[in-house]
Amino acid sequence: MIELKYISKSFGPLTVLHDVNLKVKPQEIVVLIGPSGSGKSTLLRSINLLELPSHGSVRVGDAVYHAVQGPQEKVKQAIRKRIGMVFQNFHLFPHMSVLENLTYGPVQVLGLTTEQAEAEAFALLDRVGLKDKPQAYPLQLSGGQKQRVAIARALAMKPDVMLFDEPTSSLDPEMVKEVLDVMRELAQKSMTMVVVTHEMRFAQAVASRLLFMDQGRILEDTTPKAFFKMPATVRAQAFLDRLV
């Protein structure tokens, strides 16, 4: 489903990713963990080319982006159409109702009729526990509700892959569970997911693979059970020791 080859990313003199290679199979739930500044979010954003790699290639399905070949706008669009992304800070359209947030993309991009888009939006709102909120505006929602709307909006575009960039980091602790419950439901429905998170219990319970990153490199690629029982590197052990 996803293949990254020798991905490097530099911001001026600072290199934040160093020749990263990664494959994600259909229906895998890959969770990225590691200290702040380790390159997790940059790697995630490289998958849908919100961050353009300085070197290497990104393949999603049969669309391949090569860093050395220039803008490649058609390739970017082909990759982004297959991916839904949920950010830390929701990024909902504040001037639109919840229903309008969910139907705008399917109508404008996928070509659905308003009636089709609304029918699917209501089903998605029911799925994320917000069937009573279609006419609400983002300012009227809690943080957890906003994030669930953001997940529903991403799903409305019928993606093959869902990316989550620390989706609970800006939420109050009591709101975290309602968002993680939705993500668990997606995992149970075999949605391919790549997740950057600090929620270790979620990683243990849901991930099919766990990647530990530090200083722009993947140091461990293993199962959650193996990682939390006996990490293979001294750096990962130090990370877990600090969590405990």
JSON list of C-alpha atoms in Angstrom, two decimals:
[
{"chain": "A", "resi": 1, "resn": "MET", "atom": "CA", "xyz": [0.00, 0.00, 0.00]},
{"chain": "A", "resi": 2, "resn": "ILE", "atom": "CA", "xyz": [2.80, 2.43, 0.97]},
{"chain": "A", "resi": 3, "resn": "GLU", "atom": "CA", "xyz": [6.50, 2.29, 0.22]},
{"chain": "A", "resi": 4, "resn": "LEU", "atom": "CA", "xyz": [9.07, 4.90, 1.18]},
{"chain": "A", "resi": 5, "resn": "LYS", "atom": "CA", "xyz": [12.59, 4.49, -0.20]},
{"chain": "A", "resi": 6, "resn": "TYR", "atom": "CA", "xyz": [15.61, 6.36, 1.15]},
{"chain": "A", "resi": 7, "resn": "ILE", "atom": "CA", "xyz": [13.54, 9.33, 2.33]},
{"chain": "A", "resi": 8, "resn": "SER", "atom": "CA", "xyz": [15.60, 12.25, 3.57]},
{"chain": "A", "resi": 9, "resn": "LYS", "atom": "CA", "xyz": [14.29, 15.67, 4.55]},
{"chain": "A", "resi": 10, "resn": "SER", "atom": "CA", "xyz": [16.31, 18.77, 5.32]},
{"chain": "A", "resi": 11, "resn": "PHE", "atom": "CA", "xyz": [15.28, 22.23, 6.44]},
{"chain": "A", "resi": 12, "resn": "GLY", "atom": "CA", "xyz": [18.28, 24.35, 5.54]},
{"chain": "A", "resi": 13, "resn": "PRO", "atom": "CA", "xyz": [21.29, 22.88, 7.35]},
{"chain": "A", "resi": 14, "resn": "LEU", "atom": "CA", "xyz": [19.10, 20.71, 9.60]},
{"chain": "A", "resi": 15, "resn": "THR", "atom": "CA", "xyz": [18.42, 17.15, 8.39]},
{"chain": "A", "resi": 16, "resn": "VAL", "atom": "CA", "xyz": [15.37, 15.70, 10.15]},
{"chain": "A", "resi": 17, "resn": "LEU", "atom": "CA", "xyz": [15.05, 12.41, 8.21]},
{"chain": "A", "resi": 18, "resn": "HIS", "atom": "CA", "xyz": [17.99, 10.24, 7.18]},
{"chain": "A", "resi": 19, "resn": "ASP", "atom": "CA", "xyz": [17.43, 7.68, 4.37]},
{"chain": "A", "resi": 20, "resn": "VAL", "atom": "CA", "xyz": [14.28, 6.20, 5.89]},
{"chain": "A", "resi": 21, "resn": "ASN", "atom": "CA", "xyz": [12.80, 3.08, 4.30]},
{"chain": "A", "resi": 22, "resn": "LEU", "atom": "CA", "xyz": [9.30, 1.90, 5.16]},
{"chain": "A", "resi": 23, "resn": "LYS", "atom": "CA", "xyz": [6.68, -0.46, 3.73]},
{"chain": "A", "resi": 24, "resn": "VAL", "atom": "CA", "xyz": [3.08, -0.59, 4.95]},
{"chain": "A", "resi": 25, "resn": "LYS", "atom": "CA", "xyz": [0.86, -3.45, 3.81]},
{"chain": "A", "resi": 26, "resn": "PRO", "atom": "CA", "xyz": [-2.91, -3.17, 3.34]},
{"chain": "A", "resi": 27, "resn": "GLN", "atom": "CA", "xyz": [-4.81, -3.40, 6.66]},
{"chain": "A", "resi": 28, "resn": "GLU", "atom": "CA", "xyz": [-1.68, -2.85, 8.76]},
{"chain": "A", "resi": 29, "resn": "ILE", "atom": "CA", "xyz": [-1.83, -0.46, 11.70]},
{"chain": "A", "resi": 30, "resn": "VAL", "atom": "CA", "xyz": [1.64, 1.03, 12.00]},
{"chain": "A", "resi": 31, "resn": "VAL", "atom": "CA", "xyz": [2.31, 3.21, 15.04]},
{"chain": "A", "resi": 32, "resn": "LEU", "atom": "CA", "xyz": [5.27, 5.60, 15.21]},
{"chain": "A", "resi": 33, "resn": "ILE", "atom": "CA", "xyz": [6.61, 6.48, 18.65]},
{"chain": "A", "resi": 34, "resn": "GLY", "atom": "CA", "xyz": [9.71, 8.24, 19.90]},
{"chain": "A", "resi": 35, "resn": "PRO", "atom": "CA", "xyz": [10.87, 11.41, 21.62]},
{"chain": "A", "resi": 36, "resn": "SER", "atom": "CA", "xyz": [9.80, 14.86, 20.45]},
{"chain": "A", "resi": 37, "resn": "GLY", "atom": "CA", "xyz": [11.86, 16.03, 17.51]},
{"chain": "A", "resi": 38, "resn": "SER", "atom": "CA", "xyz": [12.67, 12.49, 16.34]},
{"chain": "A", "resi": 39, "resn": "GLY", "atom": "CA", "xyz": [11.10, 13.03, 12.89]},
{"chain": "A", "resi": 40, "resn": "LYS", "atom": "CA", "xyz": [7.83, 11.12, 13.40]},
{"chain": "A", "resi": 41, "resn": "SER", "atom": "CA", "xyz": [5.47, 13.83, 12.15]},
{"chain": "A", "resi": 42, "resn": "THR", "atom": "CA", "xyz": [7.78, 14.78, 9.29]},
{"chain": "A", "resi": 43, "resn": "LEU", "atom": "CA", "xyz": [7.86, 11.16, 8.17]},
{"chain": "A", "resi": 44, "resn": "LEU", "atom": "CA", "xyz": [4.08, 10.92, 8.39]},
{"chain": "A", "resi": 45, "resn": "ARG", "atom": "CA", "xyz": [3.59, 14.14, 6.42]},
{"chain": "A", "resi": 46, "resn": "SER", "atom": "CA", "xyz": [6.01, 12.86, 3.78]},
{"chain": "A", "resi": 47, "resn": "ILE", "atom": "CA", "xyz": [3.62, 10.00, 2.99]},
{"chain": "A", "resi": 48, "resn": "ASN", "atom": "CA", "xyz": [0.97, 12.37, 1.60]},
{"chain": "A", "resi": 49, "resn": "LEU", "atom": "CA", "xyz": [3.60, 14.90, 0.48]},
{"chain": "A", "resi": 50, "resn": "LEU", "atom": "CA", "xyz": [2.60, 17.69, 2.83]},
{"chain": "A", "resi": 51, "resn": "GLU", "atom": "CA", "xyz": [6.35, 17.67, 3.40]},
{"chain": "A", "resi": 52, "resn": "LEU", "atom": "CA", "xyz": [8.20, 17.07, 0.15]},
{"chain": "A", "resi": 53, "resn": "PRO", "atom": "CA", "xyz": [11.23, 14.82, 0.65]},
{"chain": "A", "resi": 54, "resn": "SER", "atom": "CA", "xyz": [14.62, 16.23, -0.20]},
{"chain": "A", "resi": 55, "resn": "HIS", "atom": "CA", "xyz": [15.68, 12.81, -1.50]},
{"chain": "A", "resi": 56, "resn": "GLY", "atom": "CA", "xyz": [14.06, 9.44, -2.13]},
{"chain": "A", "resi": 57, "resn": "SER", "atom": "CA", "xyz": [10.68, 8.25, -3.39]},
{"chain": "A", "resi": 58, "resn": "VAL", "atom": "CA", "xyz": [7.16, 7.79, -2.07]},
{"chain": "A", "resi": 59, "resn": "ARG", "atom": "CA", "xyz": [4.76, 5.21, -3.49]},
{"chain": "A", "resi": 60, "resn": "VAL", "atom": "CA", "xyz": [1.10, 4.95, -2.50]},
{"chain": "A", "resi": 61, "resn": "GLY", "atom": "CA", "xyz": [-0.75, 2.33, -4.54]},
{"chain": "A", "resi": 62, "resn": "ASP", "atom": "CA", "xyz": [0.56, 2.69, -8.08]},
{"chain": "A", "resi": 63, "resn": "ALA", "atom": "CA", "xyz": [1.41, 6.41, -7.82]},
{"chain": "A", "resi": 64, "resn": "VAL", "atom": "CA", "xyz": [5.11, 7.15, -7.28]},
{"chain": "A", "resi": 65, "resn": "TYR", "atom": "CA", "xyz": [6.69, 10.49, -6.35]},
{"chain": "A", "resi": 66, "resn": "HIS", "atom": "CA", "xyz": [10.44, 10.92, -6.95]},
{"chain": "A", "resi": 67, "resn": "ALA", "atom": "CA", "xyz": [12.06, 13.81, -5.12]},
{"chain": "A", "resi": 68, "resn": "VAL", "atom": "CA", "xyz": [14.49, 14.52, -7.96]},
{"chain": "A", "resi": 69, "resn": "GLN", "atom": "CA", "xyz": [11.83, 14.89, -10.67]},
{"chain": "A", "resi": 70, "resn": "GLY", "atom": "CA", "xyz": [10.32, 18.28, -9.89]},
{"chain": "A", "resi": 71, "resn": "PRO", "atom": "CA", "xyz": [6.74, 19.31, -8.96]},
{"chain": "A", "resi": 72, "resn": "GLN", "atom": "CA", "xyz": [4.83, 16.24, -10.25]},
{"chain": "A", "resi": 73, "resn": "GLU", "atom": "CA", "xyz": [1.44, 17.78, -9.46]},
{"chain": "A", "resi": 74, "resn": "LYS", "atom": "CA", "xyz": [-0.57, 14.91, -10.96]},
{"chain": "A", "resi": 75, "resn": "VAL", "atom": "CA", "xyz": [1.34, 12.41, -8.86]},
{"chain": "A", "resi": 76, "resn": "LYS", "atom": "CA", "xyz": [0.76, 14.46, -5.71]},
{"chain": "A", "resi": 77, "resn": "GLN", "atom": "CA", "xyz": [-2.96, 14.59, -6.42]},
{"chain": "A", "resi": 78, "resn": "ALA", "atom": "CA", "xyz": [-3.10, 10.85, -7.12]},
{"chain": "A", "resi": 79, "resn": "ILE", "atom": "CA", "xyz": [-1.36, 10.08, -3.82]},
{"chain": "A", "resi": 80, "resn": "ARG", "atom": "CA", "xyz": [-3.43, 12.51, -1.76]},
{"chain": "A", "resi": 81, "resn": "LYS", "atom": "CA", "xyz": [-6.71, 11.15, -3.14]},
{"chain": "A", "resi": 82, "resn": "ARG", "atom": "CA", "xyz": [-5.92, 7.81, -1.56]},
{"chain": "A", "resi": 83, "resn": "ILE", "atom": "CA", "xyz": [-5.06, 9.22, 1.87]},
{"chain": "A", "resi": 84, "resn": "GLY", "atom": "CA", "xyz": [-7.08, 10.73, 4.69]},
{"chain": "A", "resi": 85, "resn": "MET", "atom": "CA", "xyz": [-5.25, 12.70, 7.36]},
{"chain": "A", "resi": 86, "resn": "VAL", "atom": "CA", "xyz": [-6.20, 13.79, 10.86]},
{"chain": "A", "resi": 87, "resn": "PHE", "atom": "CA", "xyz": [-4.09, 16.51, 12.47]},
{"chain": "A", "resi": 88, "resn": "GLN", "atom": "CA", "xyz": [-3.42, 17.57, 16.04]},
{"chain": "A", "resi": 89, "resn": "ASN", "atom": "CA", "xyz": [-5.58, 20.69, 15.77]},
{"chain": "A", "resi": 90, "resn": "PHE", "atom": "CA", "xyz": [-8.61, 19.47, 13.79]},
{"chain": "A", "resi": 91, "resn": "HIS", "atom": "CA", "xyz": [-8.40, 21.93, 10.82]},
{"chain": "A", "resi": 92, "resn": "LEU", "atom": "CA", "xyz": [-12.19, 22.06, 10.43]},
{"chain": "A", "resi": 93, "resn": "PHE", "atom": "CA", "xyz": [-13.72, 24.87, 8.40]},
{"chain": "A", "resi": 94, "resn": "PRO", "atom": "CA", "xyz": [-15.01, 27.17, 11.18]},
{"chain": "A", "resi": 95, "resn": "HIS", "atom": "CA", "xyz": [-17.62, 28.90, 8.98]},
{"chain": "A", "resi": 96, "resn": "MET", "atom": "CA", "xyz": [-19.23, 25.59, 7.97]},
{"chain": "A", "resi": 97, "resn": "SER", "atom": "CA", "xyz": [-21.53, 23.33, 9.96]},
{"chain": "A", "resi": 98, "resn": "VAL", "atom": "CA", "xyz": [-20.45, 19.79, 10.77]},
{"chain": "A", "resi": 99, "resn": "LEU", "atom": "CA", "xyz": [-22.55, 18.49, 7.88]},
{"chain": "A", "resi": 100, "resn": "GLU", "atom": "CA", "xyz": [-21.05, 21.04, 5.47]},
{"chain": "A", "resi": 101, "resn": "ASN", "atom": "CA", "xyz": [-17.54, 20.09, 6.63]},
{"chain": "A", "resi": 102, "resn": "LEU", "atom": "CA", "xyz": [-18.26, 16.46, 5.75]},
{"chain": "A", "resi": 103, "resn": "THR", "atom": "CA", "xyz": [-19.97, 17.04, 2.40]},
{"chain": "A", "resi": 104, "resn": "TYR", "atom": "CA", "xyz": [-17.81, 19.74, 0.84]},
{"chain": "A", "resi": 105, "resn": "GLY", "atom": "CA", "xyz": [-14.98, 17.44, -0.28]},
{"chain": "A", "resi": 106, "resn": "PRO", "atom": "CA", "xyz": [-17.13, 14.58, -1.60]},
{"chain": "A", "resi": 107, "resn": "VAL", "atom": "CA", "xyz": [-19.22, 17.00, -3.69]},
{"chain": "A", "resi": 108, "resn": "GLN", "atom": "CA", "xyz": [-16.35, 19.16, -4.97]},
{"chain": "A", "resi": 109, "resn": "VAL", "atom": "CA", "xyz": [-13.69, 16.48, -5.43]},
{"chain": "A", "resi": 110, "resn": "LEU", "atom": "CA", "xyz": [-15.43, 13.11, -5.71]},
{"chain": "A", "resi": 111, "resn": "GLY", "atom": "CA", "xyz": [-18.37, 14.42, -7.71]},
{"chain": "A", "resi": 112, "resn": "LEU", "atom": "CA", "xyz": [-21.11, 13.10, -5.42]},
{"chain": "A", "resi": 113, "resn": "THR", "atom": "CA", "xyz": [-24.51, 14.76, -5.45]},
{"chain": "A", "resi": 114, "resn": "THR", "atom": "CA", "xyz": [-25.45, 16.73, -2.35]},
{"chain": "A", "resi": 115, "resn": "GLU", "atom": "CA", "xyz": [-27.99, 14.06, -1.46]},
{"chain": "A", "resi": 116, "resn": "GLN", "atom": "CA", "xyz": [-25.41, 11.26, -1.75]},
{"chain": "A", "resi": 117, "resn": "ALA", "atom": "CA", "xyz": [-22.81, 13.18, 0.25]},
{"chain": "A", "resi": 118, "resn": "GLU", "atom": "CA", "xyz": [-25.29, 14.02, 3.01]},
{"chain": "A", "resi": 119, "resn": "ALA", "atom": "CA", "xyz": [-26.49, 10.43, 3.29]},
{"chain": "A", "resi": 120, "resn": "GLU", "atom": "CA", "xyz": [-22.91, 9.22, 3.70]},
{"chain": "A", "resi": 121, "resn": "ALA", "atom": "CA", "xyz": [-22.13, 12.07, 6.11]},
{"chain": "A", "resi": 122, "resn": "PHE", "atom": "CA", "xyz": [-25.03, 11.12, 8.40]},
{"chain": "A", "resi": 123, "resn": "ALA", "atom": "CA", "xyz": [-23.84, 7.51, 8.41]},
{"chain": "A", "resi": 124, "resn": "LEU", "atom": "CA", "xyz": [-20.31, 8.60, 9.33]},
{"chain": "A", "resi": 125, "resn": "LEU", "atom": "CA", "xyz": [-21.54, 10.91, 12.10]},
{"chain": "A", "resi": 126, "resn": "ASP", "atom": "CA", "xyz": [-23.48, 7.99, 13.55]},
{"chain": "A", "resi": 127, "resn": "ARG", "atom": "CA", "xyz": [-20.34, 5.88, 13.30]},
{"chain": "A", "resi": 128, "resn": "VAL", "atom": "CA", "xyz": [-18.27, 8.38, 15.33]},
{"chain": "A", "resi": 129, "resn": "GLY", "atom": "CA", "xyz": [-21.05, 9.00, 17.87]},
{"chain": "A", "resi": 130, "resn": "LEU", "atom": "CA", "xyz": [-22.13, 12.44, 16.66]},
{"chain": "A", "resi": 131, "resn": "LYS", "atom": "CA", "xyz": [-25.40, 11.81, 14.84]},
{"chain": "A", "resi": 132, "resn": "ASP", "atom": "CA", "xyz": [-27.02, 14.66, 16.81]},
{"chain": "A", "resi": 133, "resn": "LYS", "atom": "CA", "xyz": [-24.45, 17.28, 15.69]},
{"chain": "A", "resi": 134, "resn": "PRO", "atom": "CA", "xyz": [-24.87, 17.79, 11.90]},
{"chain": "A", "resi": 135, "resn": "GLN", "atom": "CA", "xyz": [-25.99, 21.41, 12.24]},
{"chain": "A", "resi": 136, "resn": "ALA", "atom": "CA", "xyz": [-23.48, 22.37, 14.94]},
{"chain": "A", "resi": 137, "resn": "TYR", "atom": "CA", "xyz": [-20.47, 24.57, 14.16]},
{"chain": "A", "resi": 138, "resn": "PRO", "atom": "CA", "xyz": [-16.91, 23.77, 15.28]},
{"chain": "A", "resi": 139, "resn": "LEU", "atom": "CA", "xyz": [-16.97, 26.48, 17.96]},
{"chain": "A", "resi": 140, "resn": "GLN", "atom": "CA", "xyz": [-19.91, 24.69, 19.58]},
{"chain": "A", "resi": 141, "resn": "LEU", "atom": "CA", "xyz": [-18.02, 21.41, 19.92]},
{"chain": "A", "resi": 142, "resn": "SER", "atom": "CA", "xyz": [-15.61, 20.05, 22.51]},
{"chain": "A", "resi": 143, "resn": "GLY", "atom": "CA", "xyz": [-12.08, 19.13, 21.46]},
{"chain": "A", "resi": 144, "resn": "GLY", "atom": "CA", "xyz": [-12.95, 15.45, 21.38]},
{"chain": "A", "resi": 145, "resn": "GLN", "atom": "CA", "xyz": [-16.02, 16.10, 19.26]},
{"chain": "A", "resi": 146, "resn": "LYS", "atom": "CA", "xyz": [-14.02, 18.24, 16.83]},
{"chain": "A", "resi": 147, "resn": "GLN", "atom": "CA", "xyz": [-11.47, 15.48, 16.40]},
{"chain": "A", "resi": 148, "resn": "ARG", "atom": "CA", "xyz": [-14.19, 12.90, 15.76]},
{"chain": "A", "resi": 149, "resn": "VAL", "atom": "CA", "xyz": [-15.68, 15.21, 13.12]},
{"chain": "A", "resi": 150, "resn": "ALA", "atom": "CA", "xyz": [-12.20, 15.52, 11.59]},
{"chain": "A", "resi": 151, "resn": "ILE", "atom": "CA", "xyz": [-11.95, 11.71, 11.40]},
{"chain": "A", "resi": 152, "resn": "ALA", "atom": "CA", "xyz": [-15.40, 11.49, 9.82]},
{"chain": "A", "resi": 153, "resn": "ARG", "atom": "CA", "xyz": [-14.48, 14.19, 7.30]},
{"chain": "A", "resi": 154, "resn": "ALA", "atom": "CA", "xyz": [-11.34, 12.29, 6.30]},
{"chain": "A", "resi": 155, "resn": "LEU", "atom": "CA", "xyz": [-13.33, 9.06, 5.93]},
{"chain": "A", "resi": 156, "resn": "ALA", "atom": "CA", "xyz": [-15.91, 10.85, 3.77]},
{"chain": "A", "resi": 157, "resn": "MET", "atom": "CA", "xyz": [-13.27, 11.04, 1.03]},
{"chain": "A", "resi": 158, "resn": "LYS", "atom": "CA", "xyz": [-13.12, 7.22, 0.92]},
{"chain": "A", "resi": 159, "resn": "PRO", "atom": "CA", "xyz": [-9.37, 6.90, 1.54]},
{"chain": "A", "resi": 160, "resn": "ASP", "atom": "CA", "xyz": [-7.37, 3.69, 1.31]},
{"chain": "A", "resi": 161, "resn": "VAL", "atom": "CA", "xyz": [-5.08, 4.87, 4.12]},
{"chain": "A", "resi": 162, "resn": "MET", "atom": "CA", "xyz": [-5.64, 6.99, 7.22]},
{"chain": "A", "resi": 163, "resn": "LEU", "atom": "CA", "xyz": [-2.79, 9.02, 8.73]},
{"chain": "A", "resi": 164, "resn": "PHE", "atom": "CA", "xyz": [-3.05, 10.35, 12.29]},
{"chain": "A", "resi": 165, "resn": "ASP", "atom": "CA", "xyz": [-0.59, 12.98, 13.54]},
{"chain": "A", "resi": 166, "resn": "GLU", "atom": "CA", "xyz": [-0.82, 12.90, 17.35]},
{"chain": "A", "resi": 167, "resn": "PRO", "atom": "CA", "xyz": [-4.62, 13.17, 17.19]},
{"chain": "A", "resi": 168, "resn": "THR", "atom": "CA", "xyz": [-5.08, 13.33, 20.98]},
{"chain": "A", "resi": 169, "resn": "SER", "atom": "CA", "xyz": [-2.17, 15.59, 21.94]},
{"chain": "A", "resi": 170, "resn": "SER", "atom": "CA", "xyz": [-4.27, 18.77, 22.14]},
{"chain": "A", "resi": 171, "resn": "LEU", "atom": "CA", "xyz": [-7.17, 17.17, 24.03]},
{"chain": "A", "resi": 172, "resn": "ASP", "atom": "CA", "xyz": [-8.01, 17.16, 27.70]},
{"chain": "A", "resi": 173, "resn": "PRO", "atom": "CA", "xyz": [-7.33, 13.70, 29.20]},
{"chain": "A", "resi": 174, "resn": "GLU", "atom": "CA", "xyz": [-11.04, 12.96, 29.63]},
{"chain": "A", "resi": 175, "resn": "MET", "atom": "CA", "xyz": [-11.60, 13.51, 25.89]},
{"chain": "A", "resi": 176, "resn": "VAL", "atom": "CA", "xyz": [-8.79, 11.25, 24.72]},
{"chain": "A", "resi": 177, "resn": "LYS", "atom": "CA", "xyz": [-10.74, 8.00, 25.15]},
{"chain": "A", "resi": 178, "resn": "GLU", "atom": "CA", "xyz": [-13.60, 9.00, 22.85]},
{"chain": "A", "resi": 179, "resn": "VAL", "atom": "CA", "xyz": [-11.16, 9.69, 19.99]},
{"chain": "A", "resi": 180, "resn": "LEU", "atom": "CA", "xyz": [-9.12, 6.54, 20.60]},
{"chain": "A", "resi": 181, "resn": "ASP", "atom": "CA", "xyz": [-12.31, 4.49, 20.64]},
{"chain": "A", "resi": 182, "resn": "VAL", "atom": "CA", "xyz": [-13.13, 5.68, 17.12]},
{"chain": "A", "resi": 183, "resn": "MET", "atom": "CA", "xyz": [-9.59, 4.81, 15.99]},
{"chain": "A", "resi": 184, "resn": "ARG", "atom": "CA", "xyz": [-9.91, 1.35, 17.55]},
{"chain": "A", "resi": 185, "resn": "GLU", "atom": "CA", "xyz": [-13.13, 0.83, 15.61]},
{"chain": "A", "resi": 186, "resn": "LEU", "atom": "CA", "xyz": [-11.34, 1.75, 12.38]},
{"chain": "A", "resi": 187, "resn": "ALA", "atom": "CA", "xyz": [-8.60, -0.73, 13.22]},
{"chain": "A", "resi": 188, "resn": "GLN", "atom": "CA", "xyz": [-11.18, -3.46, 13.81]},
{"chain": "A", "resi": 189, "resn": "LYS", "atom": "CA", "xyz": [-12.66, -2.69, 10.36]},
{"chain": "A", "resi": 190, "resn": "SER", "atom": "CA", "xyz": [-9.20, -3.32, 8.82]},
{"chain": "A", "resi": 191, "resn": "MET", "atom": "CA", "xyz": [-8.49, 0.26, 7.76]},
{"chain": "A", "resi": 192, "resn": "THR", "atom": "CA", "xyz": [-4.82, 0.74, 6.85]},
{"chain": "A", "resi": 193, "resn": "MET", "atom": "CA", "xyz": [-3.47, 3.27, 9.36]},
{"chain": "A", "resi": 194, "resn": "VAL", "atom": "CA", "xyz": [-0.22, 5.02, 10.18]},
{"chain": "A", "resi": 195, "resn": "VAL", "atom": "CA", "xyz": [-0.37, 6.76, 13.55]},
{"chain": "A", "resi": 196, "resn": "VAL", "atom": "CA", "xyz": [2.01, 9.09, 15.37]},
{"chain": "A", "resi": 197, "resn": "THR", "atom": "CA", "xyz": [1.07, 9.02, 19.04]},
{"chain": "A", "resi": 198, "resn": "HIS", "atom": "CA", "xyz": [2.26, 9.26, 22.62]},
{"chain": "A", "resi": 199, "resn": "GLU", "atom": "CA", "xyz": [-0.58, 7.00, 23.78]},
{"chain": "A", "resi": 200, "resn": "MET", "atom": "CA", "xyz": [1.38, 3.89, 24.67]},
{"chain": "A", "resi": 201, "resn": "ARG", "atom": "CA", "xyz": [-1.65, 1.87, 25.74]},
{"chain": "A", "resi": 202, "resn": "PHE", "atom": "CA", "xyz": [-3.24, 2.49, 22.35]},
{"chain": "A", "resi": 203, "resn": "ALA", "atom": "CA", "xyz": [-0.01, 1.43, 20.64]},
{"chain": "A", "resi": 204, "resn": "GLN", "atom": "CA", "xyz": [0.12, -1.77, 22.67]},
{"chain": "A", "resi": 205, "resn": "ALA", "atom": "CA", "xyz": [-3.53, -2.64, 22.07]},
{"chain": "A", "resi": 206, "resn": "VAL", "atom": "CA", "xyz": [-4.02, -1.72, 18.42]},
{"chain": "A", "resi": 207, "resn": "ALA", "atom": "CA", "xyz": [-0.72, -1.62, 16.48]},
{"chain": "A", "resi": 208, "resn": "SER", "atom": "CA", "xyz": [0.22, -4.50, 14.24]},
{"chain": "A", "resi": 209, "resn": "ARG", "atom": "CA", "xyz": [3.70, -2.95, 13.96]},
{"chain": "A", "resi": 210, "resn": "LEU", "atom": "CA", "xyz": [5.47, -0.43, 16.14]},
{"chain": "A", "resi": 211, "resn": "LEU", "atom": "CA", "xyz": [8.28, 1.79, 14.87]},
{"chain": "A", "resi": 212, "resn": "PHE", "atom": "CA", "xyz": [10.57, 3.58, 17.29]},
{"chain": "A", "resi": 213, "resn": "MET", "atom": "CA", "xyz": [12.26, 6.68, 15.87]},
{"chain": "A", "resi": 214, "resn": "ASP", "atom": "CA", "xyz": [15.08, 8.87, 17.12]},
{"chain": "A", "resi": 215, "resn": "GLN", "atom": "CA", "xyz": [17.12, 11.59, 15.38]},
{"chain": "A", "resi": 216, "resn": "GLY", "atom": "CA", "xyz": [15.41, 11.05, 12.03]},
{"chain": "A", "resi": 217, "resn": "ARG", "atom": "CA", "xyz": [15.93, 7.30, 11.84]},
{"chain": "A", "resi": 218, "resn": "ILE", "atom": "CA", "xyz": [13.81, 4.20, 12.49]},
{"chain": "A", "resi": 219, "resn": "LEU", "atom": "CA", "xyz": [15.75, 2.36, 15.18]},
{"chain": "A", "resi": 220, "resn": "GLU", "atom": "CA", "xyz": [13.24, -0.44, 15.78]},
{"chain": "A", "resi": 221, "resn": "ASP", "atom": "CA", "xyz": [10.51, -2.01, 13.63]},
{"chain": "A", "resi": 222, "resn": "THR", "atom": "CA", "xyz": [8.80, -4.73, 15.63]},
{"chain": "A", "resi": 223, "resn": "THR", "atom": "CA", "xyz": [5.60, -5.85, 17.33]},
{"chain": "A", "resi": 224, "resn": "PRO", "atom": "CA", "xyz": [4.26, -3.91, 20.31]},
{"chain": "A", "resi": 225, "resn": "LYS", "atom": "CA", "xyz": [4.61, -7.01, 22.50]},
{"chain": "A", "resi": 226, "resn": "ALA", "atom": "CA", "xyz": [8.29, -7.42, 21.65]},
{"chain": "A", "resi": 227, "resn": "PHE", "atom": "CA", "xyz": [9.06, -3.71, 21.99]},
{"chain": "A", "resi": 228, "resn": "PHE", "atom": "CA", "xyz": [7.47, -3.19, 25.39]},
{"chain": "A", "resi": 229, "resn": "LYS", "atom": "CA", "xyz": [8.82, -6.46, 26.76]},
{"chain": "A", "resi": 230, "resn": "MET", "atom": "CA", "xyz": [12.41, -6.17, 25.53]},
{"chain": "A", "resi": 231, "resn": "PRO", "atom": "CA", "xyz": [13.43, -3.26, 23.25]},
{"chain": "A", "resi": 232, "resn": "ALA", "atom": "CA", "xyz": [16.39, -4.08, 21.06]},
{"chain": "A", "resi": 233, "resn": "THR", "atom": "CA", "xyz": [18.27, -0.80, 21.46]},
{"chain": "A", "resi": 234, "resn": "VAL", "atom": "CA", "xyz": [19.65, 1.09, 24.43]},
{"chain": "A", "resi": 235, "resn": "ARG", "atom": "CA", "xyz": [17.98, 4.27, 23.16]},
{"chain": "A", "resi": 236, "resn": "ALA", "atom": "CA", "xyz": [14.53, 2.67, 23.14]},
{"chain": "A", "resi": 237, "resn": "GLN", "atom": "CA", "xyz": [15.09, 1.26, 26.63]},
{"chain": "A", "resi": 238, "resn": "ALA", "atom": "CA", "xyz": [15.99, 4.71, 27.90]},
{"chain": "A", "resi": 239, "resn": "PHE", "atom": "CA", "xyz": [12.81, 6.09, 26.29]},
{"chain": "A", "resi": 240, "resn": "LEU", "atom": "CA", "xyz": [10.66, 3.47, 28.02]},
{"chain": "A", "resi": 241, "resn": "ASP", "atom": "CA", "xyz": [12.43, 3.99, 31.34]},
{"chain": "A", "resi": 242, "resn": "ARG", "atom": "CA", "xyz": [11.50, 7.68, 31.25]},
{"chain": "A", "resi": 243, "resn": "LEU", "atom": "CA", "xyz": [7.85, 6.80, 30.50]},
{"chain": "A", "resi": 244, "resn": "VAL", "atom": "CA", "xyz": [7.72, 4.49, 33.51]}
]
